[in-house]
Coordinates of N, CA, C and O in Angstrom, one line a residue:
X1 N -73.4 -17.0 113.0 CA -74.6 -16.5 113.9 C -75.2 -15.1 113.4 O -74.6 -14.3 112.8
X2 N -76.8 -15.1 113.4 CA -77.1 -14.1 113.0 C -76.9 -12.8 114.0 O -76.6 -13.0 115.1
X3 N -77.4 -11.8 113.8 CA -77.3 -10.5 114.6 C -78.4 -10.8 115.6 O -78.0 -10.4 116.8
X4 N -79.6 -11.3 115.5 CA -80.4 -11.5 116.6 C -80.1 -12.8 117.5 O -80.2 -12.3 118.8
X5 N -79.2 -13.9 117.0 CA -78.8 -14.6 117.9 C -77.6 -14.0 118.7 O -77.5 -14.2 120.1
X6 N -76.8 -13.2 118.3 CA -75.6 -12.7 118.9 C -76.0 -11.8 120.0 O -75.6 -11.6 121.0
X7 N -77.1 -11.0 119.6 CA -77.6 -10.3 120.7 C -78.4 -11.0 121.8 O -78.3 -10.6 122.8
X8 N -79.2 -12.0 121.3 CA -79.7 -12.9 122.5 C -78.8 -13.4 123.3 O -78.9 -13.3 124.5
X9 N -77.7 -13.8 122.7 CA -76.4 -14.4 123.6 C -76.0 -13.4 124.6 O -75.4 -13.6 125.5
X10 N -75.7 -12.2 124.1 CA -75.2 -11.2 124.7 C -76.2 -10.7 126.0 O -75.9 -10.5 127.2
X11 N -77.5 -10.6 125.7 CA -78.3 -10.2 126.7 C -78.5 -11.5 127.7 O -78.6 -11.4 129.1
X12 N -78.4 -12.6 127.3 CA -78.5 -13.8 128.3 C -77.4 -13.5 129.0 O -77.3 -13.9 130.4
X13 N -76.0 -13.3 128.5 CA -74.8 -13.4 129.4 C -75.0 -12.2 130.6 O -74.7 -12.3 131.4
X14 N -75.7 -10.9 130.2 CA -75.9 -10.2 131.1 C -77.0 -10.4 132.2 O -76.8 -10.2 133.3
X15 N -78.0 -11.1 131.7 CA -78.7 -11.6 132.8 C -78.2 -12.6 133.8 O -78.3 -12.8 135.0
X16 N -77.4 -13.4 133.2 CA -76.7 -14.4 134.1 C -75.6 -13.8 134.8 O -75.5 -14.1 136.1
X17 N -74.9 -12.9 134.5 CA -74.1 -12.2 135.4 C -74.9 -11.4 136.6 O -74.3 -11.5 137.5
X18 N -76.1 -10.7 136.2 CA -76.9 -10.3 137.2 C -77.2 -11.4 138.3 O -77.4 -11.2 139.7
X19 N -77.6 -12.6 137.7 CA -78.2 -13.6 138.7 C -77.0 -14.2 139.4 O -77.2 -14.4 140.8
X20 N -75.7 -14.2 139.0 CA -74.4 -14.7 139.8 C -74.2 -13.2 141.1 O -73.9 -13.8 142.3
X21 N -74.5 -12.3 140.6 CA -74.1 -11.0 141.6 C -75.3 -11.2 142.7 O -75.0 -11.3 143.8
X22 N -76.5 -11.5 142.3 CA -77.8 -11.7 143.3 C -77.5 -13.2 144.1 O -77.9 -12.8 145.3
X23 N -76.9 -13.8 143.6 CA -76.5 -15.2 144.3 C -75.7 -15.1 145.4 O -75.9 -15.3 146.5
X24 N -74.6 -14.2 145.1 CA -73.8 -13.8 146.0 C -74.1 -13.0 147.0 O -74.0 -13.2 148.2
X25 N -75.0 -12.0 146.6 CA -75.9 -11.3 147.8 C -76.6 -12.1 148.8 O -76.4 -11.9 149.9
X26 N -77.4 -13.1 148.1 CA -78.1 -13.9 149.0 C -77.3 -14.8 149.8 O -77.8 -14.9 151.0
X27 N -76.4 -15.4 149.4 CA -75.5 -16.2 150.3 C -74.8 -15.2 151.3 O -74.8 -15.8 152.5
X28 N -74.4 -14.2 151.0 CA -73.7 -13.1 152.1 C -74.7 -12.8 153.1 O -74.5 -12.6 154.0
X29 N -76.0 -12.6 152.6 CA -77.1 -11.9 153.3 C -77.5 -13.1 154.5 O -77.9 -13.1 155.7
X30 N -77.5 -14.3 153.8 CA -77.9 -15.7 154.7 C -76.8 -15.7 155.6 O -77.2 -16.0 157.1
X31 N -75.6 -15.5 155.3 CA -74.5 -15.9 156.4 C -74.7 -14.8 157.5 O -74.4 -15.0 158.7
X32 N -74.9 -13.5 157.1 CA -75.0 -12.5 158.3 C -76.3 -12.9 159.1 O -76.4 -12.4 160.2
X33 N -77.3 -13.1 158.3 CA -78.7 -13.5 159.2 C -78.3 -14.8 160.1 O -78.6 -14.6 161.5
X34 N -77.5 -15.8 159.8 CA -77.3 -16.9 160.7 C -76.3 -16.5 161.7 O -76.4 -17.1 162.9
X35 N -75.4 -15.4 161.4 CA -74.4 -15.1 162.6 C -75.3 -14.4 163.7 O -75.1 -14.7 164.8
X36 N -76.6 -13.7 163.5 CA -77.4 -13.2 164.4 C -78.0 -14.2 165.1 O -78.4 -14.1 166.3
X37 N -78.7 -15.3 164.4 CA -79.6 -16.2 164.8 C -78.6 -17.3 165.8 O -79.2 -17.7 166.6
X38 N -77.4 -17.2 165.3 CA -76.5 -18.0 166.3 C -76.4 -17.2 167.7 O -76.5 -18.2 168.6
X39 N -76.3 -16.4 167.4 CA -76.0 -15.1 168.8 C -77.3 -15.4 169.5 O -77.2 -15.6 170.7
X40 N -78.6 -15.3 168.9 CA -79.9 -15.5 169.6 C -79.9 -17.0 170.2 O -80.3 -17.0 171.4
X41 N -79.4 -17.9 169.6 CA -79.5 -19.1 170.2 C -78.7 -19.3 171.4 O -79.1 -20.0 172.4
X42 N -77.5 -18.9 171.3 CA -76.8 -18.9 172.4 C -77.5 -18.2 173.7 O -77.2 -18.4 174.9
X43 N -77.8 -17.0 173.4 CA -78.7 -16.2 174.4 C -79.8 -16.9 175.0 O -80.1 -17.1 176.1
X44 N -80.7 -17.6 174.2 CA -81.6 -18.4 174.6 C -81.3 -19.5 175.5 O -81.7 -19.9 176.7
X45 N -80.0 -20.2 175.1 CA -79.5 -21.2 175.8 C -79.1 -20.8 177.2 O -79.4 -21.4 178.6
X46 N -78.3 -19.7 177.1 CA -77.9 -19.2 178.4 C -79.0 -18.7 179.4 O -78.7 -19.0 180.9
X47 N -80.1 -18.5 178.9 CA -81.4 -18.1 179.9 C -82.3 -19.0 179.8 O -83.5 -18.8 180.2
X48 N -82.1 -20.3 179.3 CA -82.9 -21.3 179.3 C -84.3 -20.8 179.0 O -85.6 -20.9 179.3
X49 N -84.2 -20.1 177.8 CA -85.4 -19.8 176.7 C -85.6 -21.0 175.9 O -84.8 -21.7 175.4
X50 N -86.8 -21.0 175.4 CA -87.2 -22.1 174.3 C -86.6 -21.6 173.1 O -86.3 -20.7 172.5
X51 N -86.3 -22.9 172.2 CA -85.4 -22.5 171.1 C -86.2 -22.0 169.7 O -85.7 -21.6 168.9
X52 N -87.4 -22.0 170.1 CA -88.5 -21.5 169.1 C -89.4 -20.8 169.5 O -90.0 -20.7 171.0
X53 N -90.0 -19.8 169.0 CA -90.9 -18.9 169.4 C -91.8 -18.9 168.2 O -92.1 -18.0 167.2
X54 N -93.1 -19.6 168.4 CA -94.0 -19.9 167.5 C -94.9 -18.4 167.1 O -95.0 -18.2 165.8
X55 N -95.1 -17.6 167.9 CA -95.8 -16.4 167.8 C -94.8 -15.5 167.0 O -95.3 -14.8 165.7
X56 N -93.6 -15.2 167.1 CA -92.7 -14.6 166.4 C -92.4 -15.1 165.0 O -92.5 -14.5 163.9
X57 N -92.4 -16.4 164.8 CA -92.3 -17.2 163.6 C -93.5 -16.7 162.5 O -93.3 -16.4 161.3
X58 N -94.9 -16.9 163.3 CA -95.9 -16.7 162.5 C -96.1 -15.3 162.0 O -96.3 -14.9 161.0
X59 N -95.6 -14.2 163.0 CA -95.5 -12.9 162.7 C -94.5 -12.8 161.3 O -94.9 -11.9 160.5
X60 N -93.5 -13.3 161.4 CA -92.3 -13.2 160.4 C -92.8 -13.6 159.0 O -92.6 -13.1 158.1
X61 N -93.6 -14.9 159.2 CA -94.1 -15.3 157.8 C -95.2 -14.5 157.4 O -94.9 -14.1 156.0
X62 N -96.1 -13.8 158.2 CA -97.0 -12.9 157.6 C -96.4 -11.6 157.0 O -96.5 -11.2 155.8
X63 N -95.2 -11.3 157.8 CA -94.4 -10.2 157.1 C -94.0 -10.4 155.9 O -93.8 -9.5 154.8
X64 N -93.4 -11.6 155.8 CA -92.3 -11.8 154.7 C -93.5 -12.2 153.3 O -93.3 -11.8 152.4
X65 N -94.6 -12.8 153.6 CA -95.7 -12.7 152.8 C -96.0 -11.4 152.0 O -96.1 -11.2 150.8
X66 N -96.1 -10.4 152.9 CA -96.6 -9.1 152.6 C -95.5 -8.5 151.8 O -95.7 -7.8 150.7
X67 N -94.1 -8.8 152.3 CA -93.1 -8.3 151.5 C -92.9 -8.9 150.0 O -92.6 -8.2 149.1
X68 N -93.3 -10.2 149.9 CA -93.2 -10.9 148.7 C -94.2 -10.3 147.9 O -94.0 -10.2 146.4
X69 N -95.4 -10.1 148.2 CA -96.5 -9.5 147.4 C -95.9 -8.0 146.8 O -95.9 -7.7 145.5
X70 N -95.3 -7.2 147.7 CA -94.9 -6.0 147.3 C -93.7 -6.0 146.2 O -93.5 -5.1 145.4
X71 N -92.9 -7.2 146.4 CA -91.8 -7.3 145.4 C -92.2 -8.4 144.2 O -91.3 -8.6 143.4
X72 N -93.5 -8.5 144.0 CA -93.9 -9.4 143.1 C -93.2 -10.8 143.0 O -92.8 -11.1 141.9
X73 N -93.2 -11.3 144.2 CA -92.7 -12.6 144.2 C -93.7 -13.5 144.7 O -94.7 -13.1 145.8
X74 N -93.7 -14.8 144.5 CA -95.1 -15.5 145.1 C -94.8 -15.9 146.4 O -93.9 -16.3 147.0
X75 N -95.8 -15.5 147.2 CA -95.9 -15.3 148.5 C -95.8 -16.7 149.2 O -95.1 -17.2 150.2
X76 N -96.2 -17.7 148.4 CA -96.1 -19.3 148.8 C -94.5 -19.6 149.0 O -94.2 -20.3 149.8
X77 N -94.0 -19.2 147.8 CA -92.6 -19.6 147.6 C -91.7 -18.8 148.9 O -90.9 -19.4 149.5
X78 N -92.1 -17.4 149.4 CA -91.4 -17.0 150.0 C -91.8 -17.6 151.6 O -90.8 -17.7 152.5
X79 N -93.0 -17.9 151.6 CA -93.4 -18.8 152.8 C -92.5 -20.0 153.1 O -92.0 -20.3 154.1
X80 N -92.1 -20.7 152.0 CA -91.6 -22.1 152.3 C -90.3 -21.8 152.4 O -89.7 -22.5 153.2
X81 N -89.7 -20.6 151.7 CA -88.2 -20.4 151.9 C -88.2 -20.1 153.6 O -87.2 -20.5 153.9
X82 N -89.2 -19.0 153.9 CA -88.7 -18.7 155.3 C -89.0 -19.9 156.3 O -88.0 -19.9 157.2
X83 N -90.1 -20.7 155.9 CA -90.1 -22.0 157.0 C -88.9 -22.9 157.0 O -88.5 -23.5 158.0
X84 N -88.0 -22.8 155.8 CA -86.9 -23.6 155.8 C -85.9 -23.0 156.5 O -85.3 -23.5 157.4
X85 N -85.8 -21.6 156.5 CA -84.6 -21.0 157.3 C -84.9 -21.0 158.9 O -84.2 -21.4 159.6
X86 N -86.4 -20.9 159.0 CA -86.7 -20.9 160.6 C -86.1 -22.5 161.2 O -85.9 -22.6 162.3
X87 N -86.7 -23.4 160.5 CA -86.5 -24.9 160.8 C -85.0 -24.9 161.0 O -84.3 -25.4 162.0
X88 N -84.2 -24.3 160.2 CA -82.7 -24.5 160.2 C -82.4 -23.6 161.5 O -81.2 -24.4 162.3
X89 N -82.7 -22.6 161.7 CA -82.6 -21.8 162.9 C -82.9 -22.5 164.3 O -82.2 -22.5 165.4
X90 N -84.0 -23.1 164.3 CA -84.4 -23.7 165.4 C -83.6 -25.0 165.8 O -83.1 -25.3 167.0
X91 N -83.1 -25.8 164.7 CA -82.2 -26.8 165.1 C -81.0 -26.4 165.3 O -80.5 -27.1 166.4
X92 N -80.5 -25.1 164.9 CA -79.1 -24.4 165.7 C -79.3 -24.3 167.1 O -78.5 -24.4 167.9
X93 N -80.6 -23.5 167.2 CA -80.8 -23.2 168.8 C -81.1 -24.5 169.6 O -80.4 -24.5 170.9
X94 N -81.6 -25.5 169.1 CA -81.7 -26.8 169.8 C -80.3 -27.4 170.2 O -79.9 -27.9 171.4
X95 N -79.2 -27.3 169.2 CA -78.0 -27.6 169.5 C -77.3 -26.9 170.6 O -76.6 -27.3 171.3
X96 N -77.8 -25.6 170.6 CA -77.2 -24.7 171.7 C -77.7 -25.2 173.0 O -76.9 -25.1 173.9
X97 N -78.7 -25.9 173.3 CA -79.4 -26.2 174.2 C -78.8 -27.6 174.7 O -79.0 -27.8 175.9
X98 N -78.2 -28.3 173.9 CA -77.6 -29.5 174.2 C -76.3 -29.4 175.2 O -75.6 -28.5 175.1

């Protein structure tokens, strides 16, 4: 291998190691987030509150879009990602209501 190819392989390895660490952070962060949303779902079920809060969800989406812009992340991607998470949270909350 040439020096350029060897260096490129090293840089690729470093990027992949960073990506792996960030993936772990994402998974653990989502796990922590869902612990809290599960607690919210139980609280809502105990007090006969609706499983979804459209006003809060809309505010959270706007907030995340702003954060995405600040982080140089596609706001549409961030919105889709949060909508996916919200749908899963609502599903969990509905299960607590059953």
